[in-house]
Amino acid sequence: MKIFADLHVHIGKARNKPVKITASKDLTLEKILTTAYLEKGLNVIGIVDAASPLVLDEIIDIIKKGELVELDKGGYLYKNSVILFLGSELETLEKNGVAHSLVFFPKIIEMIGFSKIMEKYIKNINLSSQKASINARELLKIVEDMGGVLIPAHVFTPHKSFYACYNRLLFAFENCFDRIKFIELGLSADSFLADHLRELEEKVFLSNSDAHSLEKIGREFNEFYAKDVNDINFETIFHEKEIRITANFGLNPKLGKYHRTRCENCGFIAESEPPVTYCPVCKNNKVTVGVLDRVYLLKDKEYNKPAVRPPYFYNYPLELIPGIGKKTKKLLLDKFHSEINVMHLVEIKEIEKNFGKKIAEKISKVREGKLDLISGGGGIYGKLIID
């Protein structure tokens, strides 16, 4: 069977106190899990603020109520519907700035121990994505010693990523680089871009939402293979020798808010061939270099798909499609049960039968890529246009 997993979702509030300051207060653990399964069609969710004692207390309460059941090989089953993995996003001190990593642990006992250790390096452990006074290699050792896994997060973004700090990911992890199995691409990149770097050829790419609101959950996700639902756990997802990921689904990178270089003075967003490293309009060098432009500065080979690389499919959330408002979206989800079903699985003729030709044509054009995209950059999302 196919399972769908979004492994980067933030908690906005726990114990009625803020966790991720920039996230919606509606992002509570139970709302996340319910939305993931009932609206988005996801089977697995990774929350990345579980090192916060506020979040840990809520998880313990839900376990005590019997709504979260610990799996023998790691992970938690919520109300027999969706599997939860416990993760934490951290910011480490690197050579030329700071970089984010995701870390995951099989069970809450390890996450509690990790939280206590990180209190030594973080000023406020209750808050999300806090700066730790260690580097990535030091963090990796702590995580591996406790049976966890570390994943470099949104590796190409111009702020707080490894490729913003280093020209090669290898320079960050040095002799530990071969122990990094997964790489998170981020919203402004895809497999086609990342496979311009030779050092990433054997890494497994993950496409996750980095959701800061309920609506953004599942805008990027991963497809894994499993024999059945009992075959999904921490070991099978993160630690088996043969990774079962069969596809990545993500936004077209043009829709990401850091895809192209943007001038911080006049707001110009590059459209010409990459790399663009200055503003041709006001001749200003104060620009935020885009992911596409940064990759072209770093690339050491032309694109060719490694034999082990699964396909990458573009995913366009319903909220981005012009002419499909909240009311229509709700009706589509009520009928077809999830956003993944609507955008990827239900036959177009079924959508037309229930919602008419106009709605069906919009979704069909999006599925087939018959649309125009305006690239985002410098913190501004791109736009989707359908004739």
CSV table of C-alpha atoms in Angstrom, one decimal:
chain,number,residue,atom,x,y,z
A,1,MET,CA,0.0,0.0,0.0
A,2,LYS,CA,1.0,3.6,-0.5
A,3,ILE,CA,1.3,5.9,2.5
A,4,PHE,CA,1.6,9.6,2.5
A,5,ALA,CA,3.8,11.5,5.0
A,6,ASP,CA,4.5,15.1,5.9
A,7,LEU,CA,7.4,15.2,8.3
A,8,HIS,CA,7.7,18.9,9.1
A,9,VAL,CA,4.7,20.4,10.8
A,10,HIS,CA,5.0,23.0,13.6
A,11,ILE,CA,3.1,23.4,16.8
A,12,GLY,CA,1.8,26.9,17.3
A,13,LYS,CA,0.5,26.5,20.9
A,14,ALA,CA,0.6,23.9,23.7
A,15,ARG,CA,-0.6,24.2,27.2
A,16,ASN,CA,-2.2,27.5,26.1
A,17,LYS,CA,1.3,28.9,25.6
A,18,PRO,CA,3.2,29.8,22.4
A,19,VAL,CA,5.6,27.2,21.0
A,20,LYS,CA,6.3,28.3,17.4
A,21,ILE,CA,6.0,32.1,17.6
A,22,THR,CA,5.4,32.6,13.9
A,23,ALA,CA,2.8,29.7,13.6
A,24,SER,CA,-0.9,29.9,13.9
A,25,LYS,CA,-2.4,29.3,17.4
A,26,ASP,CA,-4.7,26.8,15.7
A,27,LEU,CA,-1.7,24.5,15.2
A,28,THR,CA,-2.4,22.4,18.3
A,29,LEU,CA,-1.3,18.7,18.3
A,30,GLU,CA,-4.8,17.3,18.2
A,31,LYS,CA,-6.0,19.7,15.4
A,32,ILE,CA,-2.9,18.8,13.4
A,33,LEU,CA,-3.5,15.1,13.6
A,34,THR,CA,-7.2,15.4,12.8
A,35,THR,CA,-6.7,17.7,9.9
A,36,ALA,CA,-3.9,15.5,8.5
A,37,TYR,CA,-6.1,12.5,8.2
A,38,LEU,CA,-9.6,13.8,7.6
A,39,GLU,CA,-8.8,16.7,5.3
A,40,LYS,CA,-5.3,16.2,3.8
A,41,GLY,CA,-5.3,12.4,3.3
A,42,LEU,CA,-2.0,11.9,5.2
A,43,ASN,CA,-1.1,8.7,7.0
A,44,VAL,CA,2.0,10.0,8.8
A,45,ILE,CA,2.8,13.3,10.5
A,46,GLY,CA,6.1,14.5,11.9
A,47,ILE,CA,5.8,17.3,14.4
A,48,VAL,CA,9.0,19.2,14.8
A,49,ASP,CA,8.5,20.9,18.2
A,50,ALA,CA,8.3,17.8,20.4
A,51,ALA,CA,11.4,18.8,22.4
A,52,SER,CA,9.4,21.6,24.0
A,53,PRO,CA,8.3,20.5,27.5
A,54,LEU,CA,4.9,22.1,26.8
A,55,VAL,CA,4.4,19.8,23.9
A,56,LEU,CA,5.8,16.8,25.7
A,57,ASP,CA,3.3,17.3,28.5
A,58,GLU,CA,0.4,17.4,26.0
A,59,ILE,CA,1.7,14.2,24.3
A,60,ILE,CA,1.8,12.5,27.7
A,61,ASP,CA,-1.8,13.5,28.4
A,62,ILE,CA,-3.0,12.1,25.1
A,63,ILE,CA,-1.1,8.9,25.7
A,64,LYS,CA,-2.7,8.6,29.1
A,65,LYS,CA,-6.2,9.1,27.5
A,66,GLY,CA,-5.4,6.1,25.3
A,67,GLU,CA,-5.7,8.2,22.1
A,68,LEU,CA,-2.0,7.8,21.3
A,69,VAL,CA,-0.6,4.3,21.3
A,70,GLU,CA,3.1,3.7,21.2
A,71,LEU,CA,4.3,1.4,18.4
A,72,ASP,CA,6.9,-1.3,19.3
A,73,LYS,CA,9.3,-0.1,16.6
A,74,GLY,CA,8.8,3.6,17.2
A,75,GLY,CA,6.1,6.2,16.5
A,76,TYR,CA,2.6,6.7,17.9
A,77,LEU,CA,-0.8,5.7,16.4
A,78,TYR,CA,-3.5,8.3,16.9
A,79,LYS,CA,-7.1,7.1,17.2
A,80,ASN,CA,-6.3,4.2,14.8
A,81,SER,CA,-6.0,6.8,12.0
A,82,VAL,CA,-2.7,8.5,11.6
A,83,ILE,CA,0.9,7.8,12.8
A,84,LEU,CA,2.8,10.5,14.7
A,85,PHE,CA,6.6,10.8,14.7
A,86,LEU,CA,8.2,13.0,17.4
A,87,GLY,CA,10.7,15.5,16.0
A,88,SER,CA,12.5,18.8,16.8
A,89,GLU,CA,13.8,21.5,14.6
A,90,LEU,CA,17.0,23.1,15.9
A,91,GLU,CA,19.3,25.9,14.8
A,92,THR,CA,23.1,25.2,15.0
A,93,LEU,CA,26.0,27.5,14.9
A,94,GLU,CA,27.9,27.0,11.6
A,95,LYS,CA,31.0,28.6,10.0
A,96,ASN,CA,29.1,31.4,8.1
A,97,GLY,CA,25.8,31.6,9.9
A,98,VAL,CA,23.2,29.3,11.4
A,99,ALA,CA,21.5,26.2,9.9
A,100,HIS,CA,18.4,24.2,10.7
A,101,SER,CA,18.1,20.5,11.2
A,102,LEU,CA,15.2,18.2,12.0
A,103,VAL,CA,15.8,15.4,14.5
A,104,PHE,CA,13.5,12.5,15.2
A,105,PHE,CA,13.4,9.9,17.9
A,106,PRO,CA,11.4,6.6,18.1
A,107,LYS,CA,9.7,7.1,21.4
A,108,ILE,CA,8.8,9.9,23.9
A,109,ILE,CA,11.4,8.6,26.4
A,110,GLU,CA,14.2,9.5,24.0
A,111,MET,CA,12.7,12.9,23.2
A,112,ILE,CA,12.4,13.7,27.0
A,113,GLY,CA,16.1,12.8,27.4
A,114,PHE,CA,17.0,14.9,24.4
A,115,SER,CA,15.0,17.9,25.6
A,116,LYS,CA,16.9,17.8,28.9
A,117,ILE,CA,20.2,17.6,27.2
A,118,MET,CA,19.4,20.5,24.8
A,119,GLU,CA,18.4,22.7,27.8
A,120,LYS,CA,22.2,23.1,28.3
A,121,TYR,CA,22.6,24.6,24.8
A,122,ILE,CA,19.3,26.5,24.3
A,123,LYS,CA,18.1,29.6,26.2
A,124,ASN,CA,14.3,28.8,26.0
A,125,ILE,CA,13.6,25.1,25.4
A,126,ASN,CA,9.8,25.7,25.4
A,127,LEU,CA,10.1,27.6,22.1
A,128,SER,CA,10.5,26.1,18.6
A,129,SER,CA,13.6,26.2,16.4
A,130,GLN,CA,15.8,27.9,19.0
A,131,LYS,CA,19.5,28.5,18.5
A,132,ALA,CA,21.7,25.9,20.1
A,133,SER,CA,25.3,26.7,21.0
A,134,ILE,CA,26.7,23.7,19.2
A,135,ASN,CA,27.4,22.9,15.5
A,136,ALA,CA,25.8,20.2,13.3
A,137,ARG,CA,28.4,17.6,13.9
A,138,GLU,CA,28.0,17.9,17.7
A,139,LEU,CA,24.2,17.7,17.4
A,140,LEU,CA,24.5,14.6,15.1
A,141,LYS,CA,26.5,12.8,17.8
A,142,ILE,CA,24.0,13.6,20.5
A,143,VAL,CA,21.1,12.4,18.3
A,144,GLU,CA,22.8,9.2,17.1
A,145,ASP,CA,23.9,8.3,20.6
A,146,MET,CA,20.2,8.4,21.6
A,147,GLY,CA,19.0,6.3,18.6
A,148,GLY,CA,17.6,9.2,16.6
A,149,VAL,CA,18.0,10.5,13.1
A,150,LEU,CA,19.1,14.0,11.9
A,151,ILE,CA,17.9,15.5,8.6
A,152,PRO,CA,19.3,18.8,7.3
A,153,ALA,CA,16.2,21.0,6.8
A,154,HIS,CA,15.3,23.2,3.8
A,155,VAL,CA,18.9,22.9,2.8
A,156,PHE,CA,18.9,25.6,0.0
A,157,THR,CA,16.9,28.5,1.4
A,158,PRO,CA,18.9,31.7,1.7
A,159,HIS,CA,18.3,32.0,5.5
A,160,LYS,CA,19.2,29.4,8.1
A,161,SER,CA,20.2,26.6,5.8
A,162,PHE,CA,23.4,24.6,5.2
A,163,TYR,CA,23.9,25.7,1.6
A,164,ALA,CA,23.6,29.3,2.8
A,165,CYS,CA,26.5,28.6,5.2
A,166,TYR,CA,28.6,26.2,3.1
A,167,ASN,CA,29.4,25.6,-0.6
A,168,ARG,CA,29.1,21.9,0.2
A,169,LEU,CA,27.1,20.0,2.8
A,170,LEU,CA,30.1,17.8,3.3
A,171,PHE,CA,32.0,20.8,4.8
A,172,ALA,CA,29.3,20.9,7.6
A,173,PHE,CA,29.4,17.3,8.5
A,174,GLU,CA,33.0,16.3,7.4
A,175,ASN,CA,33.7,12.7,8.2
A,176,CYS,CA,30.1,12.2,9.4
A,177,PHE,CA,28.6,13.0,6.0
A,178,ASP,CA,28.0,9.4,5.0
A,179,ARG,CA,25.8,9.1,8.0
A,180,ILE,CA,23.4,11.7,6.7
A,181,LYS,CA,20.8,9.7,4.9
A,182,PHE,CA,18.0,12.2,4.3
A,183,ILE,CA,17.9,15.7,2.9
A,184,GLU,CA,14.9,18.0,3.1
A,185,LEU,CA,14.6,20.1,-0.1
A,186,GLY,CA,12.4,23.0,1.0
A,187,LEU,CA,9.5,24.7,-0.8
A,188,SER,CA,11.7,26.6,-3.3
A,189,ALA,CA,13.6,23.5,-4.6
A,190,ASP,CA,12.8,20.1,-6.1
A,191,SER,CA,14.7,16.9,-7.1
A,192,PHE,CA,15.5,18.4,-10.5
A,193,LEU,CA,17.4,21.3,-8.9
A,194,ALA,CA,19.1,19.3,-6.1
A,195,ASP,CA,20.5,16.7,-8.5
A,196,HIS,CA,22.8,19.3,-9.9
A,197,LEU,CA,25.1,18.6,-6.9
A,198,ARG,CA,27.1,15.4,-7.0
A,199,GLU,CA,27.4,15.1,-3.3
A,200,LEU,CA,23.6,14.6,-3.0
A,201,GLU,CA,23.3,11.7,-5.5
A,202,GLU,CA,23.0,9.0,-2.8
A,203,LYS,CA,20.9,11.0,-0.4
A,204,VAL,CA,17.2,10.5,0.0
A,205,PHE,CA,15.2,13.6,-0.7
A,206,LEU,CA,12.2,14.6,1.5
A,207,SER,CA,9.5,17.1,0.5
A,208,ASN,CA,7.7,18.4,3.6
A,209,SER,CA,5.3,21.3,4.2
A,210,ASP,CA,7.1,23.2,7.0
A,211,ALA,CA,3.5,24.1,7.9
A,212,HIS,CA,2.9,27.2,10.0
A,213,SER,CA,-0.9,26.8,9.7
A,214,LEU,CA,-3.4,24.0,9.4
A,215,GLU,CA,-4.1,25.0,5.7
A,216,LYS,CA,-0.4,24.5,4.8
A,217,ILE,CA,-0.2,20.9,6.1
A,218,GLY,CA,0.4,18.5,3.2
A,219,ARG,CA,1.3,21.2,0.6
A,220,GLU,CA,4.4,19.0,0.2
A,221,PHE,CA,4.6,15.3,1.2
A,222,ASN,CA,6.3,12.0,0.6
A,223,GLU,CA,4.9,8.7,-0.7
A,224,PHE,CA,6.3,5.5,1.0
A,225,TYR,CA,5.6,1.9,0.3
A,226,ALA,CA,4.3,-0.4,3.1
A,227,LYS,CA,2.9,-3.9,3.1
A,228,ASP,CA,0.1,-2.8,5.3
A,229,VAL,CA,-0.6,-0.2,8.0
A,230,ASN,CA,1.1,-2.4,10.6
A,231,ASP,CA,4.3,-2.0,8.6
A,232,ILE,CA,4.6,1.7,9.3
A,233,ASN,CA,6.8,2.7,12.2
A,234,PHE,CA,10.0,4.6,13.0
A,235,GLU,CA,12.2,1.7,11.9
A,236,THR,CA,10.7,1.1,8.5
A,237,ILE,CA,10.6,4.8,7.6
A,238,PHE,CA,14.0,6.0,9.0
A,239,HIS,CA,16.3,3.0,9.7
A,240,GLU,CA,15.9,0.2,7.2
A,241,LYS,CA,18.7,-0.2,4.7
A,242,GLU,CA,16.4,0.0,1.7
A,243,ILE,CA,14.4,3.3,2.0
A,244,ARG,CA,10.9,2.8,0.8
A,245,ILE,CA,10.2,6.3,-0.5
A,246,THR,CA,8.5,5.9,-3.9
A,247,ALA,CA,7.7,9.5,-4.8
A,248,ASN,CA,8.0,13.1,-3.7
A,249,PHE,CA,5.1,15.6,-4.1
A,250,GLY,CA,5.8,19.3,-3.7
A,251,LEU,CA,5.1,22.7,-4.9
A,252,ASN,CA,6.6,23.8,-8.2
A,253,PRO,CA,9.6,25.7,-6.8
A,254,LYS,CA,8.5,28.8,-8.6
A,255,LEU,CA,5.8,29.1,-6.0
A,256,GLY,CA,8.3,29.1,-3.1
A,257,LYS,CA,9.1,32.4,-1.5
A,258,TYR,CA,12.8,32.1,-2.1
A,259,HIS,CA,13.0,30.6,-5.6
A,260,ARG,CA,14.6,33.5,-7.4
A,261,THR,CA,16.9,36.4,-6.4
A,262,ARG,CA,15.0,39.5,-5.2
A,263,CYS,CA,16.4,43.0,-4.7
A,264,GLU,CA,16.0,44.3,-1.2
A,265,ASN,CA,16.0,47.9,-2.4
A,266,CYS,CA,13.5,48.0,-5.3
A,267,GLY,CA,11.7,44.6,-5.0
A,268,PHE,CA,12.8,43.3,-8.4
A,269,ILE,CA,12.5,39.5,-8.8
A,270,ALA,CA,14.8,37.9,-11.3
A,271,GLU,CA,13.3,36.2,-14.4
A,272,SER,CA,16.5,35.8,-16.6
A,273,GLU,CA,18.7,32.8,-16.7
A,274,PRO,CA,20.4,32.0,-13.4
A,275,PRO,CA,22.5,32.8,-11.6
A,276,VAL,CA,21.4,36.4,-10.8
A,277,THR,CA,23.4,37.9,-8.0
A,278,TYR,CA,22.7,41.6,-8.3
A,279,CYS,CA,19.8,43.8,-9.3
A,280,PRO,CA,19.9,44.8,-13.0
A,281,VAL,CA,17.2,47.5,-12.4
A,282,CYS,CA,18.8,49.7,-9.6
A,283,LYS,CA,22.3,48.1,-9.9
A,284,ASN,CA,22.2,47.2,-6.2
A,285,ASN,CA,24.1,44.2,-4.8
A,286,LYS,CA,21.9,44.1,-1.7
A,287,VAL,CA,19.8,41.1,-2.9
A,288,THR,CA,18.5,37.9,-1.4
A,289,VAL,CA,19.9,35.3,-3.7
A,290,GLY,CA,17.3,32.8,-4.8
A,291,VAL,CA,17.5,29.0,-4.4
A,292,LEU,CA,17.7,28.5,-8.2
A,293,ASP,CA,20.4,31.1,-8.5
A,294,ARG,CA,22.4,29.6,-5.5
A,295,VAL,CA,22.2,26.1,-7.0
A,296,TYR,CA,23.5,27.3,-10.3
A,297,LEU,CA,26.4,28.9,-8.4
A,298,LEU,CA,27.2,25.7,-6.6
A,299,LYS,CA,26.4,23.0,-9.2
A,300,ASP,CA,29.2,20.6,-10.2
A,301,LYS,CA,27.3,18.6,-12.8
A,302,GLU,CA,24.5,18.9,-15.3
A,303,TYR,CA,21.2,17.4,-14.2
A,304,ASN,CA,20.7,13.7,-14.6
A,305,LYS,CA,18.5,11.6,-12.4
A,306,PRO,CA,20.3,9.0,-10.2
A,307,ALA,CA,19.0,5.5,-10.6
A,308,VAL,CA,17.8,5.4,-7.0
A,309,ARG,CA,15.9,8.7,-7.3
A,310,PRO,CA,12.0,8.4,-7.1
A,311,PRO,CA,9.8,10.6,-9.3
A,312,TYR,CA,8.9,14.1,-8.2
A,313,PHE,CA,5.4,15.3,-8.8
A,314,TYR,CA,4.1,18.8,-8.5
A,315,ASN,CA,1.4,19.3,-5.9
A,316,TYR,CA,-0.9,22.4,-6.0
A,317,PRO,CA,-3.1,22.8,-2.9
A,318,LEU,CA,-6.7,23.7,-3.6
A,319,GLU,CA,-6.3,27.0,-1.8
A,320,LEU,CA,-3.9,28.2,-4.6
A,321,ILE,CA,-6.2,27.5,-7.5
A,322,PRO,CA,-8.0,30.6,-8.7
A,323,GLY,CA,-11.8,30.3,-8.7
A,324,ILE,CA,-11.9,27.6,-6.0
A,325,GLY,CA,-13.0,29.3,-2.8
A,326,LYS,CA,-13.4,28.0,0.7
A,327,LYS,CA,-17.0,26.8,0.1
A,328,THR,CA,-16.1,24.8,-3.1
A,329,LYS,CA,-13.0,23.4,-1.4
A,330,LYS,CA,-15.2,22.2,1.6
A,331,LEU,CA,-17.7,20.6,-0.8
A,332,LEU,CA,-14.8,18.8,-2.7
A,333,LEU,CA,-13.3,17.5,0.5
A,334,ASP,CA,-16.7,16.4,1.8
A,335,LYS,CA,-17.3,14.4,-1.4
A,336,PHE,CA,-13.8,13.0,-2.1
A,337,HIS,CA,-12.5,12.8,1.5
A,338,SER,CA,-9.1,14.5,1.1
A,339,GLU,CA,-7.1,17.0,-0.8
A,340,ILE,CA,-4.7,14.3,-2.0
A,341,ASN,CA,-7.7,12.4,-3.5
A,342,VAL,CA,-9.0,15.6,-5.3
A,343,MET,CA,-5.6,16.7,-6.7
A,344,HIS,CA,-4.1,13.3,-7.6
A,345,LEU,CA,-6.4,10.3,-7.4
A,346,VAL,CA,-10.0,11.0,-8.3
A,347,GLU,CA,-10.9,10.8,-12.0
A,348,ILE,CA,-11.6,14.1,-13.6
A,349,LYS,CA,-14.9,12.8,-15.0
A,350,GLU,CA,-16.0,12.1,-11.4
A,351,ILE,CA,-15.2,15.7,-10.4
A,352,GLU,CA,-17.1,17.0,-13.5
A,353,LYS,CA,-20.1,14.8,-12.7
A,354,ASN,CA,-20.3,16.2,-9.2
A,355,PHE,CA,-19.1,19.8,-9.5
A,356,GLY,CA,-19.5,20.7,-13.2
A,357,LYS,CA,-17.2,21.3,-16.1
A,358,LYS,CA,-15.7,24.6,-15.0
A,359,ILE,CA,-14.3,23.2,-11.7
A,360,ALA,CA,-13.2,19.9,-13.4
A,361,GLU,CA,-11.3,21.8,-16.1
A,362,LYS,CA,-9.4,23.9,-13.5
A,363,ILE,CA,-8.3,20.9,-11.6
A,364,SER,CA,-7.4,19.1,-14.9
A,365,LYS,CA,-5.3,22.0,-16.1
A,366,VAL,CA,-3.4,22.1,-12.8
A,367,ARG,CA,-2.8,18.3,-12.9
A,368,GLU,CA,-1.5,18.5,-16.4
A,369,GLY,CA,0.6,21.6,-15.7
A,370,LYS,CA,-1.3,23.8,-18.1
A,371,LEU,CA,-0.8,27.0,-16.1
A,372,ASP,CA,1.4,30.0,-15.8
A,373,LEU,CA,3.6,30.6,-12.8
A,374,ILE,CA,5.1,33.8,-11.5
A,375,SER,CA,8.3,33.1,-9.5
A,376,GLY,CA,8.6,34.1,-5.9
A,377,GLY,CA,11.7,35.4,-4.2
A,378,GLY,CA,13.0,37.3,-1.2
A,379,GLY,CA,10.2,36.2,1.1
A,380,ILE,CA,7.3,36.6,-1.4
A,381,TYR,CA,5.5,33.5,-2.6
A,382,GLY,CA,5.0,32.9,-6.3
A,383,LYS,CA,1.6,32.9,-8.0
A,384,LEU,CA,-0.3,30.4,-10.0
A,385,ILE,CA,-2.4,31.6,-13.0
A,386,ILE,CA,-4.9,29.6,-15.0
A,387,ASP,CA,-6.4,31.0,-18.2
